[in-house]
Tab-separated table of C-alpha atoms in Angstrom:
chain	number	residue	atom	x	y	z
A	199	MET	CA	-34.242	-49.767	64.540
A	200	ARG	CA	-30.644	-50.130	65.638
A	201	GLY	CA	-30.069	-52.586	62.791
A	202	ASP	CA	-31.496	-50.076	60.300
A	203	ASP	CA	-29.299	-47.337	61.720
A	204	ASN	CA	-26.231	-49.548	61.399
A	205	GLY	CA	-27.159	-50.320	57.784
A	206	LEU	CA	-27.570	-46.664	56.879
A	207	GLN	CA	-24.288	-45.828	58.569
A	208	ALA	CA	-22.533	-48.598	56.609
A	209	ASP	CA	-24.032	-47.333	53.312
A	210	GLU	CA	-22.865	-43.793	54.076
A	211	GLU	CA	-19.361	-45.049	54.846
A	212	ARG	CA	-19.255	-46.949	51.546
A	213	SER	CA	-20.526	-43.918	49.517
A	214	PRO	CA	-17.699	-41.954	47.816
A	215	LEU	CA	-17.058	-38.452	49.100
A	216	ILE	CA	-17.042	-37.179	45.446
A	217	SER	CA	-19.596	-38.612	43.055
A	218	THR	CA	-18.678	-39.961	39.628
A	219	ARG	CA	-21.000	-37.415	38.002
A	220	PHE	CA	-19.177	-34.562	39.726
A	221	LEU	CA	-15.822	-35.929	38.543
A	222	VAL	CA	-17.073	-36.117	34.952
A	223	ILE	CA	-18.382	-32.546	35.049
A	224	ALA	CA	-15.170	-31.266	36.649
A	225	THR	CA	-13.018	-33.068	34.081
A	226	ILE	CA	-15.043	-31.679	31.180
A	227	THR	CA	-14.812	-28.177	32.657
A	228	ILE	CA	-11.034	-28.417	33.075
A	229	LEU	CA	-10.598	-29.712	29.522
A	230	ALA	CA	-12.805	-26.922	28.168
A	231	LEU	CA	-10.794	-24.294	30.053
A	232	ALA	CA	-7.549	-25.810	28.790
A	233	ALA	CA	-8.829	-25.791	25.202
A	234	ALA	CA	-9.969	-22.191	25.570
A	235	SER	CA	-6.581	-21.229	26.972
A	236	ILE	CA	-4.790	-22.854	24.028
A	237	ALA	CA	-7.150	-21.182	21.548
A	238	ILE	CA	-6.613	-17.774	23.151
A	239	SER	CA	-2.861	-18.308	23.084
A	240	LEU	CA	-2.874	-19.289	19.411
A	241	PHE	CA	-5.205	-16.426	18.495
A	242	GLY	CA	-3.069	-14.019	20.488
A	243	SER	CA	0.075	-15.143	18.706
A	244	ALA	CA	-1.572	-14.861	15.291
A	245	TYR	CA	-3.140	-11.508	16.126
A	246	GLY	CA	0.134	-10.248	17.542
A	247	ALA	CA	1.986	-11.244	14.387
A	248	ARG	CA	-0.696	-9.582	12.261
A	249	LEU	CA	-0.626	-6.467	14.425
A	250	SER	CA	3.153	-6.257	14.200
A	251	LEU	CA	2.865	-6.194	10.395
A	252	ALA	CA	0.605	-3.130	10.723
A	253	GLY	CA	-1.031	-3.747	7.363
A	254	HIS	CA	2.198	-4.718	5.602
A	255	SER	CA	2.767	-8.089	3.969
A	256	GLU	CA	5.971	-10.079	3.589
A	257	SER	CA	4.436	-12.364	0.976
A	258	THR	CA	6.057	-12.366	-2.457
A	259	GLU	CA	3.113	-14.201	-4.015
A	260	ILE	CA	2.217	-12.598	-7.336
A	261	VAL	CA	-1.114	-10.762	-7.530
A	262	ASP	CA	-2.565	-10.529	-11.076
A	263	ILE	CA	-4.611	-7.389	-11.643
A	264	THR	CA	-6.379	-6.049	-14.719
A	265	ILE	CA	-6.906	-2.300	-15.049
A	266	GLY	CA	-8.662	-1.285	-18.254
A	267	ARG	CA	-6.648	-2.611	-21.191
A	268	ASP	CA	-3.634	-3.568	-19.078
A	269	ARG	CA	-2.812	-6.655	-17.070
A	270	LEU	CA	-0.332	-6.238	-14.211
A	271	ALA	CA	1.477	-8.637	-11.889
A	272	PHE	CA	2.998	-7.413	-8.620
A	273	PRO	CA	4.280	-9.204	-5.500
A	274	ALA	CA	1.905	-8.821	-2.554
A	275	ASN	CA	4.560	-7.130	-0.398
A	276	ALA	CA	4.802	-4.274	-2.905
A	277	ILE	CA	1.048	-3.562	-2.711
A	278	ARG	CA	0.402	-0.885	-0.123
A	279	PHE	CA	-3.152	-1.667	1.003
A	280	GLU	CA	-4.371	-5.038	2.251
A	281	HIS	CA	-7.720	-4.951	0.418
A	282	GLN	CA	-5.895	-4.584	-2.916
A	283	ARG	CA	-3.840	-7.773	-2.475
A	284	ARG	CA	-6.210	-9.949	-4.487
A	285	SER	CA	-6.200	-10.948	-8.134
A	286	GLY	CA	-8.916	-9.759	-10.494
A	287	LEU	CA	-10.315	-6.560	-11.948
A	288	ALA	CA	-9.436	-3.260	-10.300
A	289	GLU	CA	-9.778	0.450	-10.940
A	290	ARG	CA	-6.410	1.230	-9.389
A	291	ILE	CA	-3.546	-0.257	-7.429
A	292	ASP	CA	-1.262	1.441	-4.897
A	293	LEU	CA	2.351	0.356	-4.450
A	294	TYR	CA	5.206	1.350	-2.151
A	295	LEU	CA	8.786	0.503	-2.966
A	296	LEU	CA	12.125	0.993	-1.308
A	297	TRP	CA	14.515	3.358	-3.034
A	298	PRO	CA	16.848	2.587	-4.720
A	299	GLU	CA	16.158	-1.170	-4.456
A	300	MET	CA	12.608	-0.926	-5.903
A	301	THR	CA	11.497	-3.822	-3.688
A	302	GLY	CA	8.494	-4.297	-1.395
A	303	TYR	CA	8.134	-4.699	2.362
A	304	SER	CA	10.233	-7.097	4.412
A	305	ALA	CA	10.736	-7.497	8.156
A	306	LYS	CA	14.420	-6.738	7.679
A	307	GLU	CA	13.589	-3.325	6.180
A	308	ARG	CA	10.584	-2.608	8.404
A	309	ARG	CA	12.077	0.561	9.889
A	310	ARG	CA	12.475	2.139	6.464
A	311	PHE	CA	8.741	1.702	5.877
A	312	ASP	CA	7.583	2.866	9.313
A	313	ASP	CA	10.068	5.533	10.450
A	314	LEU	CA	9.094	9.015	9.234
A	315	ALA	CA	12.677	10.142	9.737
A	316	LEU	CA	13.621	7.861	6.843
A	317	SER	CA	11.220	9.506	4.394
A	318	GLN	CA	13.809	9.456	1.630
A	319	SER	CA	13.583	5.654	1.504
A	320	LEU	CA	10.287	5.154	-0.345
A	321	VAL	CA	8.603	5.755	-3.682
A	322	PHE	CA	4.779	5.594	-3.743
A	323	LEU	CA	2.941	4.598	-6.933
A	324	GLN	CA	-0.742	4.879	-7.805
A	325	ILE	CA	-1.639	3.093	-11.031
A	326	SER	CA	-4.982	3.625	-12.778
A	327	GLN	CA	-6.517	3.805	-16.232
A	328	SER	CA	-5.621	7.027	-18.039
A	329	THR	CA	-8.217	9.777	-17.948
A	330	MET	CA	-6.094	12.452	-19.678
A	331	SER	CA	-4.378	12.313	-23.043
A	332	ARG	CA	-1.243	14.048	-21.731
A	333	ASP	CA	0.999	13.210	-18.795
A	334	MET	CA	2.435	15.905	-16.519
A	335	SER	CA	5.286	16.779	-18.876
A	336	GLY	CA	2.820	17.118	-21.750
A	337	ARG	CA	0.579	19.449	-19.733
A	338	VAL	CA	3.268	22.083	-19.079
A	339	GLU	CA	2.669	24.238	-22.178
A	340	PRO	CA	-1.078	23.824	-22.810
A	341	ILE	CA	-2.185	23.958	-19.168
A	342	TYR	CA	0.407	24.870	-16.539
A	343	ARG	CA	2.189	27.671	-18.422
A	344	SER	CA	-0.759	30.069	-18.087
A	345	LEU	CA	-0.968	29.355	-14.349
A	346	LEU	CA	2.664	30.208	-13.578
A	347	GLU	CA	4.410	33.405	-12.587
A	348	PRO	CA	6.525	34.676	-15.500
A	349	GLN	CA	9.842	34.518	-13.677
A	350	THR	CA	11.793	31.303	-13.135
A	351	SER	CA	14.657	30.453	-10.821
A	352	GLU	CA	17.263	27.771	-10.372
A	353	GLY	CA	15.715	24.899	-8.468
A	354	PRO	CA	17.213	21.868	-6.758
A	355	ALA	CA	19.166	19.205	-8.645
A	356	GLY	CA	19.592	21.339	-11.787
A	357	LEU	CA	15.834	21.763	-12.283
A	358	GLN	CA	14.150	25.036	-13.214
A	359	SER	CA	11.654	26.233	-10.606
A	360	HIS	CA	8.344	27.857	-11.586
A	361	VAL	CA	5.899	29.251	-9.015
A	362	PHE	CA	2.138	28.980	-9.467
A	363	ARG	CA	0.141	32.199	-9.322
A	364	ALA	CA	-2.331	32.815	-6.493
A	365	GLY	CA	-5.869	31.650	-7.141
A	366	THR	CA	-4.883	28.795	-9.430
A	367	GLY	CA	-5.491	26.044	-6.889
A	368	TYR	CA	-1.787	25.198	-6.776
A	369	GLU	CA	-0.724	27.840	-4.260
A	370	GLY	CA	2.426	26.892	-2.396
A	371	GLU	CA	3.499	24.414	-5.058
A	372	SER	CA	6.440	24.706	-7.416
A	373	LEU	CA	6.631	23.199	-10.885
A	374	LEU	CA	10.128	21.903	-11.520
A	375	THR	CA	11.128	21.285	-15.126
A	376	ALA	CA	14.109	20.081	-17.111
A	377	THR	CA	15.118	18.498	-20.384
A	378	ALA	CA	16.209	14.918	-19.874
A	379	PRO	CA	19.410	13.645	-21.531
A	380	ASP	CA	17.313	11.902	-24.209
A	381	GLY	CA	15.707	15.231	-25.120
A	382	THR	CA	12.303	14.567	-23.554
A	383	ALA	CA	10.647	17.077	-21.234
A	384	TYR	CA	10.464	16.418	-17.496
A	385	ALA	CA	8.044	18.089	-15.071
A	386	ILE	CA	7.215	17.450	-11.431
A	387	ARG	CA	5.132	19.354	-8.859
A	388	CYS	CA	6.548	19.788	-5.369
A	389	LEU	CA	5.653	21.410	-2.068
A	390	LEU	CA	9.213	22.439	-1.321
A	391	PRO	CA	9.927	22.855	2.418
A	392	SER	CA	11.797	25.861	3.790
A	393	VAL	CA	14.505	23.504	5.061
A	394	ALA	CA	15.289	19.964	3.936
A	395	GLU	CA	14.588	18.560	7.412
A	396	LYS	CA	10.902	19.485	7.014
A	397	ALA	CA	10.453	17.416	3.855
A	398	THR	CA	7.729	14.781	3.936
A	399	SER	CA	7.760	11.333	2.360
A	400	SER	CA	5.632	12.438	-0.606
A	401	ASP	CA	5.929	16.178	-1.177
A	402	CYS	CA	6.829	15.724	-4.868
A	403	GLN	CA	4.531	14.083	-7.411
A	404	ARG	CA	4.616	13.329	-11.115
A	405	ASP	CA	2.462	11.266	-13.465
A	406	ILE	CA	3.502	9.360	-16.575
A	407	HIS	CA	1.862	7.098	-19.145
A	408	VAL	CA	2.929	3.442	-19.249
A	409	GLY	CA	1.642	0.349	-21.032
A	410	GLU	CA	-1.516	0.305	-23.125
A	411	ASP	CA	-3.546	2.888	-21.222
A	412	LEU	CA	-2.131	3.391	-17.724
A	413	THR	CA	-1.374	6.510	-15.745
A	414	VAL	CA	1.254	6.050	-13.059
A	415	LEU	CA	1.183	8.803	-10.442
A	416	TYR	CA	4.287	8.501	-8.315
A	417	ARG	CA	5.362	10.446	-5.247
A	418	PHE	CA	8.566	10.746	-3.272
A	419	SER	CA	10.342	13.043	-0.832
A	420	SER	CA	11.853	16.295	-2.113
A	421	ARG	CA	15.039	15.131	-0.390
A	422	MET	CA	15.345	12.604	-3.233
A	423	LEU	CA	15.240	15.160	-6.074
A	424	ASP	CA	18.921	14.617	-6.842
A	425	ASP	CA	17.832	11.217	-8.175
A	426	TRP	CA	14.971	12.502	-10.338
A	427	GLN	CA	16.296	10.952	-13.554
A	428	SER	CA	17.023	7.582	-11.949
A	429	ILE	CA	13.659	7.487	-10.161
A	430	ASP	CA	11.730	8.259	-13.340
A	431	ALA	CA	13.559	5.550	-15.284
A	432	ALA	CA	13.149	3.023	-12.450
A	433	VAL	CA	9.393	3.634	-12.091
A	434	ARG	CA	8.853	3.266	-15.839
A	435	ALA	CA	10.894	0.073	-15.969
A	436	TYR	CA	9.228	-1.417	-12.875
A	437	VAL	CA	5.670	-1.001	-14.178
A	438	ALA	CA	6.449	-1.741	-17.834
A	439	GLY	CA	8.294	-4.913	-16.867
A	440	ARG	CA	5.270	-6.208	-14.948
A	441	SER	CA	2.476	-5.256	-17.328
A	442	GLY	CA	1.104	-6.316	-20.686
A	443	PRO	CA	-2.051	-6.110	-22.780
A	444	ALA	CA	-5.146	-7.592	-21.181
A	445	THR	CA	-7.199	-10.135	-23.094
A	446	ALA	CA	-10.160	-8.781	-25.034
A	447	THR	CA	-12.633	-10.635	-22.793
A	448	THR	CA	-11.078	-9.247	-19.619
A	449	THR	CA	-11.027	-5.739	-21.088
A	450	LEU	CA	-14.755	-5.910	-21.878
A	451	LYS	CA	-15.495	-7.154	-18.353
A	452	ASN	CA	-13.481	-4.309	-16.854
A	453	GLN	CA	-15.251	-1.728	-19.015
A	454	SER	CA	-18.615	-3.185	-17.974
A	455	LYS	CA	-17.602	-3.081	-14.298
A	456	ALA	CA	-16.451	0.534	-14.590
A	457	SER	CA	-19.733	1.497	-16.275
A	458	THR	CA	-21.731	-0.233	-13.531
A	459	ASP	CA	-19.687	1.450	-10.792
A	460	ARG	CA	-20.257	4.882	-12.329
A	461	SER	CA	-24.013	4.332	-12.672
A	462	SER	CA	-24.325	3.161	-9.053
């Protein structure tokens, strides 16, 4: 019996305090935790960078879009909404551009996009297929004139100010008109603030026709009205310079898509 006891005691002394199996499990666990930590760190960095962009994009990659009979090409950082930054058929596209540069988002100019106090820095564009035969200037006489008070007054930036009558659906708005240097009519609707400091980033809006069959509705702060001629020319040039006729096949596909969307 004593010999057996001595043998058992010797075996116990030779047995490792920590088994090989335990070491393997512990090592695997540590490696898994380390991998998880690295993954969380990388995800956190990527998510943080994405969060800091707040829906903006710094990419200048060109996005090709077809709207009706028009094909357009805009840099991704000029496209306002993330879900619209993909090539293909679309019913509309929304842009935001710095004024007067007419460029899209960049980290360097982030504050001008995000700070409401700098509302005079941006022009917003909404581009879609035309649904009306006349743009805003062309609607003044046949439509707006009967909705306006008879009296006019001197408005900002040399524009004539017309007030909409009550019950027209445009209460609180002013229609500002002028004759441009080239002799064409100009009209824009604004919610003019009582003081300039209360102006918003998009309290003036105007729509124009560009390209084959596009309506460009653009908005900007009433604090920018002094630049109304320059803004109108810049918007026209920006869209016209990045658009052209769509191919017949693409046009038919877009018409089919629009018909399907309306029926559903």
